[in-house]
């Protein structure tokens, strides 16, 4: 079938609908000669006559009636699909797929994702959380959310908030009868909540102060890879945890957790919404990016998400790739 077949098929249906070549030409914004040539070309390709023509009338042949009956529903479906696509360029609708670390998703849930859905109820958001880094374009996502230092160099990034921090914390009951650690190396003598990365490696706790950087491979009674479980374990006095500050901020403020080694947890890169440069983005996509920029500019209220409640450190809050070498690393000596 030639590349102009859609025009030719539309010409056939327009002639049937309007009753003449002249009226069909006016309906389609074509000349009578152009629409006659289009139908003639189609008939030659099909090797069948579709219309009986006289100087006074036009009617379908038997083959033409069968042909029109078969193509009409298909062309109506195509037109419907085209209208739907055009509508998505005008009114936010359809589905947006977003990939994010679990901790990042919790941080943006209330101020960005839920605010967006309130504004644009015709849009469905498919939010996928995972610890591993993925190529959002190759994986079929519209947008990604990661720490700024993990955003691909060729992506367009929008900062979503201020610098973030980690928080080392445990329940008040945990410290009853125990001295509070003053330096990271003190943690080697305490039971800690270990975190496993998506690649199977244990996450080393990272610290920095006064230009000194180190990583600790802590020990403890449990190894977890899910955020809410780590927080539950800490709240029940099982051990010391290493969390994203946003995940336990309310618990620390309420006294449910005690924060330690705060001077050893410097700011981290902020979260970024990122995407590849694209032509003709949908209205839903453009609206989400606009709201993210509005959020970044501080024009949205600061919602402390209830979604963060019950959440702690997880493999989704750290890079799935091995951490960059620090100046020195400490480990608990084998006994």
mmCIF file of C-alpha atoms in Angstrom, residues 115-286:
data_model
loop_
_atom_site.group_PDB
_atom_site.id
_atom_site.type_symbol
_atom_site.label_atom_id
_atom_site.label_comp_id
_atom_site.label_asym_id
_atom_site.label_seq_id
_atom_site.Cartn_x
_atom_site.Cartn_y
_atom_site.Cartn_z
ATOM 1 C CA UNK A 115 -0.555 17.783 44.389
ATOM 2 C CA UNK A 116 -0.319 17.038 40.681
ATOM 3 C CA UNK A 117 -3.110 14.454 40.799
ATOM 4 C CA UNK A 118 -5.344 16.936 42.614
ATOM 5 C CA UNK A 119 -4.810 19.454 39.834
ATOM 6 C CA UNK A 120 -5.063 16.998 36.941
ATOM 7 C CA UNK A 121 -7.429 14.152 37.876
ATOM 8 C CA UNK A 122 -7.503 12.821 34.290
ATOM 9 C CA UNK A 123 -3.864 11.764 34.555
ATOM 10 C CA UNK A 124 -2.775 8.401 35.955
ATOM 11 C CA UNK A 125 0.717 8.223 37.485
ATOM 12 C CA UNK A 126 2.577 4.914 37.424
ATOM 13 C CA UNK A 127 5.320 5.367 40.043
ATOM 14 C CA UNK A 128 7.889 2.562 40.141
ATOM 15 C CA UNK A 129 10.400 2.455 43.007
ATOM 16 C CA UNK A 130 13.606 0.446 42.799
ATOM 17 C CA UNK A 131 17.130 0.694 44.076
ATOM 18 C CA UNK A 132 18.977 -0.069 40.866
ATOM 19 C CA UNK A 133 19.816 2.650 38.391
ATOM 20 C CA UNK A 134 17.920 2.308 35.129
ATOM 21 C CA UNK A 135 17.919 4.048 31.779
ATOM 22 C CA UNK A 136 14.506 5.689 32.089
ATOM 23 C CA UNK A 137 14.104 6.110 28.338
ATOM 24 C CA UNK A 138 15.053 2.521 27.470
ATOM 25 C CA UNK A 139 12.847 1.211 30.291
ATOM 26 C CA UNK A 140 9.810 3.134 29.048
ATOM 27 C CA UNK A 141 9.616 5.817 31.736
ATOM 28 C CA UNK A 142 8.736 9.441 31.121
ATOM 29 C CA UNK A 143 10.635 10.797 34.114
ATOM 30 C CA UNK A 144 13.132 9.758 36.751
ATOM 31 C CA UNK A 145 13.898 10.962 40.289
ATOM 32 C CA UNK A 146 17.423 10.514 41.646
ATOM 33 C CA UNK A 147 20.097 12.337 43.593
ATOM 34 C CA UNK A 148 21.641 15.060 41.475
ATOM 35 C CA UNK A 149 24.978 13.247 41.382
ATOM 36 C CA UNK A 150 23.323 10.188 39.798
ATOM 37 C CA UNK A 151 21.464 12.007 37.007
ATOM 38 C CA UNK A 152 22.829 11.175 33.527
ATOM 39 C CA UNK A 153 24.914 13.947 31.991
ATOM 40 C CA UNK A 154 22.715 14.197 28.903
ATOM 41 C CA UNK A 155 19.455 14.553 30.857
ATOM 42 C CA UNK A 156 17.521 17.696 31.741
ATOM 43 C CA UNK A 157 17.367 17.947 35.551
ATOM 44 C CA UNK A 158 15.146 19.989 37.854
ATOM 45 C CA UNK A 159 16.208 20.245 41.531
ATOM 46 C CA UNK A 160 13.289 19.267 43.749
ATOM 47 C CA UNK A 161 14.455 20.628 47.065
ATOM 48 C CA UNK A 162 17.367 21.577 49.269
ATOM 49 C CA UNK A 163 20.421 19.503 50.059
ATOM 50 C CA UNK A 164 19.573 16.332 52.003
ATOM 51 C CA UNK A 165 21.287 14.573 54.888
ATOM 52 C CA UNK A 166 21.577 11.162 56.453
ATOM 53 C CA UNK A 167 20.644 10.569 60.091
ATOM 54 C CA UNK A 168 22.075 8.002 62.507
ATOM 55 C CA UNK A 169 19.469 7.209 65.132
ATOM 56 C CA UNK A 170 18.150 4.671 67.623
ATOM 57 C CA UNK A 171 15.333 4.406 70.132
ATOM 58 C CA UNK A 172 15.812 6.046 73.575
ATOM 59 C CA UNK A 173 15.502 2.630 75.208
ATOM 60 C CA UNK A 174 18.460 1.389 73.167
ATOM 61 C CA UNK A 175 20.807 3.827 74.909
ATOM 62 C CA UNK A 176 19.692 2.928 78.429
ATOM 63 C CA UNK A 177 22.842 1.669 80.108
ATOM 64 C CA UNK A 178 24.948 2.433 77.012
ATOM 65 C CA UNK A 179 27.233 5.353 76.247
ATOM 66 C CA UNK A 180 26.204 7.388 73.234
ATOM 67 C CA UNK A 181 28.709 7.012 70.348
ATOM 68 C CA UNK A 182 30.797 10.155 69.832
ATOM 69 C CA UNK A 183 32.663 9.211 66.665
ATOM 70 C CA UNK A 184 31.688 6.816 63.840
ATOM 71 C CA UNK A 185 34.233 4.188 64.900
ATOM 72 C CA UNK A 186 32.332 3.809 68.183
ATOM 73 C CA UNK A 187 29.530 2.183 66.181
ATOM 74 C CA UNK A 188 31.675 -0.899 65.678
ATOM 75 C CA UNK A 189 30.970 -1.844 69.286
ATOM 76 C CA UNK A 190 27.176 -1.515 68.916
ATOM 77 C CA UNK A 191 24.500 -3.629 67.219
ATOM 78 C CA UNK A 192 23.480 -1.836 64.023
ATOM 79 C CA UNK A 193 20.832 -2.344 61.352
ATOM 80 C CA UNK A 194 22.588 -3.449 58.203
ATOM 81 C CA UNK A 195 21.291 -2.625 54.716
ATOM 82 C CA UNK A 196 21.702 -4.760 51.622
ATOM 83 C CA UNK A 197 21.906 -3.077 48.220
ATOM 84 C CA UNK A 198 19.987 -4.332 45.169
ATOM 85 C CA UNK A 199 23.229 -5.770 43.774
ATOM 86 C CA UNK A 200 23.586 -7.922 46.888
ATOM 87 C CA UNK A 201 26.419 -5.958 48.514
ATOM 88 C CA UNK A 202 26.146 -4.608 52.047
ATOM 89 C CA UNK A 203 25.881 -0.850 52.243
ATOM 90 C CA UNK A 204 28.713 0.835 54.106
ATOM 91 C CA UNK A 205 27.730 3.747 56.286
ATOM 92 C CA UNK A 206 29.386 6.933 55.076
ATOM 93 C CA UNK A 207 30.649 9.744 57.265
ATOM 94 C CA UNK A 208 32.562 12.971 56.789
ATOM 95 C CA UNK A 209 33.860 15.689 59.083
ATOM 96 C CA UNK A 210 36.595 18.295 58.728
ATOM 97 C CA UNK A 211 37.790 16.844 55.440
ATOM 98 C CA UNK A 212 37.997 13.307 56.844
ATOM 99 C CA UNK A 213 35.857 10.762 55.049
ATOM 100 C CA UNK A 214 35.288 7.165 56.016
ATOM 101 C CA UNK A 215 32.983 4.234 55.510
ATOM 102 C CA UNK A 216 31.955 1.690 58.083
ATOM 103 C CA UNK A 217 30.875 -1.862 57.521
ATOM 104 C CA UNK A 218 28.748 -2.189 60.626
ATOM 105 C CA UNK A 219 27.643 -5.390 62.296
ATOM 106 C CA UNK A 220 24.347 -6.246 63.918
ATOM 107 C CA UNK A 221 21.569 -8.758 64.478
ATOM 108 C CA UNK A 222 19.635 -8.104 61.258
ATOM 109 C CA UNK A 223 20.167 -7.219 57.596
ATOM 110 C CA UNK A 224 17.334 -5.496 55.742
ATOM 111 C CA UNK A 225 16.606 -4.102 52.300
ATOM 112 C CA UNK A 226 13.244 -2.479 52.960
ATOM 113 C CA UNK A 227 12.806 0.970 54.456
ATOM 114 C CA UNK A 228 9.839 0.535 56.757
ATOM 115 C CA UNK A 229 11.376 -2.586 58.293
ATOM 116 C CA UNK A 230 14.561 -0.726 59.229
ATOM 117 C CA UNK A 231 12.567 1.977 60.966
ATOM 118 C CA UNK A 232 10.459 -0.586 62.826
ATOM 119 C CA UNK A 233 13.588 -2.345 64.028
ATOM 120 C CA UNK A 234 15.104 0.914 65.260
ATOM 121 C CA UNK A 235 11.900 2.002 66.987
ATOM 122 C CA UNK A 236 11.829 -1.289 68.864
ATOM 123 C CA UNK A 237 15.369 -0.895 70.172
ATOM 124 C CA UNK A 238 16.976 -3.574 67.992
ATOM 125 C CA UNK A 239 19.902 -1.401 67.002
ATOM 126 C CA UNK A 240 21.227 1.818 65.524
ATOM 127 C CA UNK A 241 20.028 2.705 62.039
ATOM 128 C CA UNK A 242 21.363 4.837 59.202
ATOM 129 C CA UNK A 243 18.456 6.677 57.578
ATOM 130 C CA UNK A 244 17.566 9.413 55.166
ATOM 131 C CA UNK A 245 16.850 12.351 57.438
ATOM 132 C CA UNK A 246 13.473 13.009 55.794
ATOM 133 C CA UNK A 247 12.328 9.486 56.672
ATOM 134 C CA UNK A 248 12.862 9.847 60.433
ATOM 135 C CA UNK A 249 12.621 13.618 60.947
ATOM 136 C CA UNK A 250 9.239 13.382 62.641
ATOM 137 C CA UNK A 251 10.363 10.502 64.873
ATOM 138 C CA UNK A 252 13.411 12.478 66.010
ATOM 139 C CA UNK A 253 11.330 15.605 66.647
ATOM 140 C CA UNK A 254 8.822 13.574 68.675
ATOM 141 C CA UNK A 255 11.525 11.853 70.705
ATOM 142 C CA UNK A 256 10.769 8.397 69.370
ATOM 143 C CA UNK A 257 14.315 8.231 68.033
ATOM 144 C CA UNK A 258 17.521 9.838 69.268
ATOM 145 C CA UNK A 259 19.865 11.223 66.654
ATOM 146 C CA UNK A 260 23.602 10.810 67.087
ATOM 147 C CA UNK A 261 26.759 11.754 65.158
ATOM 148 C CA UNK A 262 24.924 14.630 63.482
ATOM 149 C CA UNK A 263 28.187 16.521 62.928
ATOM 150 C CA UNK A 264 29.461 13.549 60.893
ATOM 151 C CA UNK A 265 26.590 13.597 58.347
ATOM 152 C CA UNK A 266 27.188 16.538 55.970
ATOM 153 C CA UNK A 267 24.711 17.619 53.270
ATOM 154 C CA UNK A 268 24.124 15.341 50.290
ATOM 155 C CA UNK A 269 23.177 16.201 46.732
ATOM 156 C CA UNK A 270 19.540 17.284 46.346
ATOM 157 C CA UNK A 271 16.920 15.243 44.573
ATOM 158 C CA UNK A 272 16.309 15.968 40.910
ATOM 159 C CA UNK A 273 13.507 15.213 38.515
ATOM 160 C CA UNK A 274 15.106 14.387 35.191
ATOM 161 C CA UNK A 275 14.116 13.460 31.668
ATOM 162 C CA UNK A 276 15.537 13.253 28.179
ATOM 163 C CA UNK A 277 15.015 16.080 25.733
ATOM 164 C CA UNK A 278 11.891 15.257 23.772
ATOM 165 C CA UNK A 279 9.825 16.686 20.949
ATOM 166 C CA UNK A 280 6.080 17.223 21.231
ATOM 167 C CA UNK A 281 5.701 16.271 24.908
ATOM 168 C CA UNK A 282 2.190 15.540 26.103
ATOM 169 C CA UNK A 283 0.209 18.066 28.100
ATOM 170 C CA UNK A 284 0.444 15.743 31.111
ATOM 171 C CA UNK A 285 4.237 15.660 30.849
ATOM 172 C CA UNK A 286 4.528 19.434 30.464
#
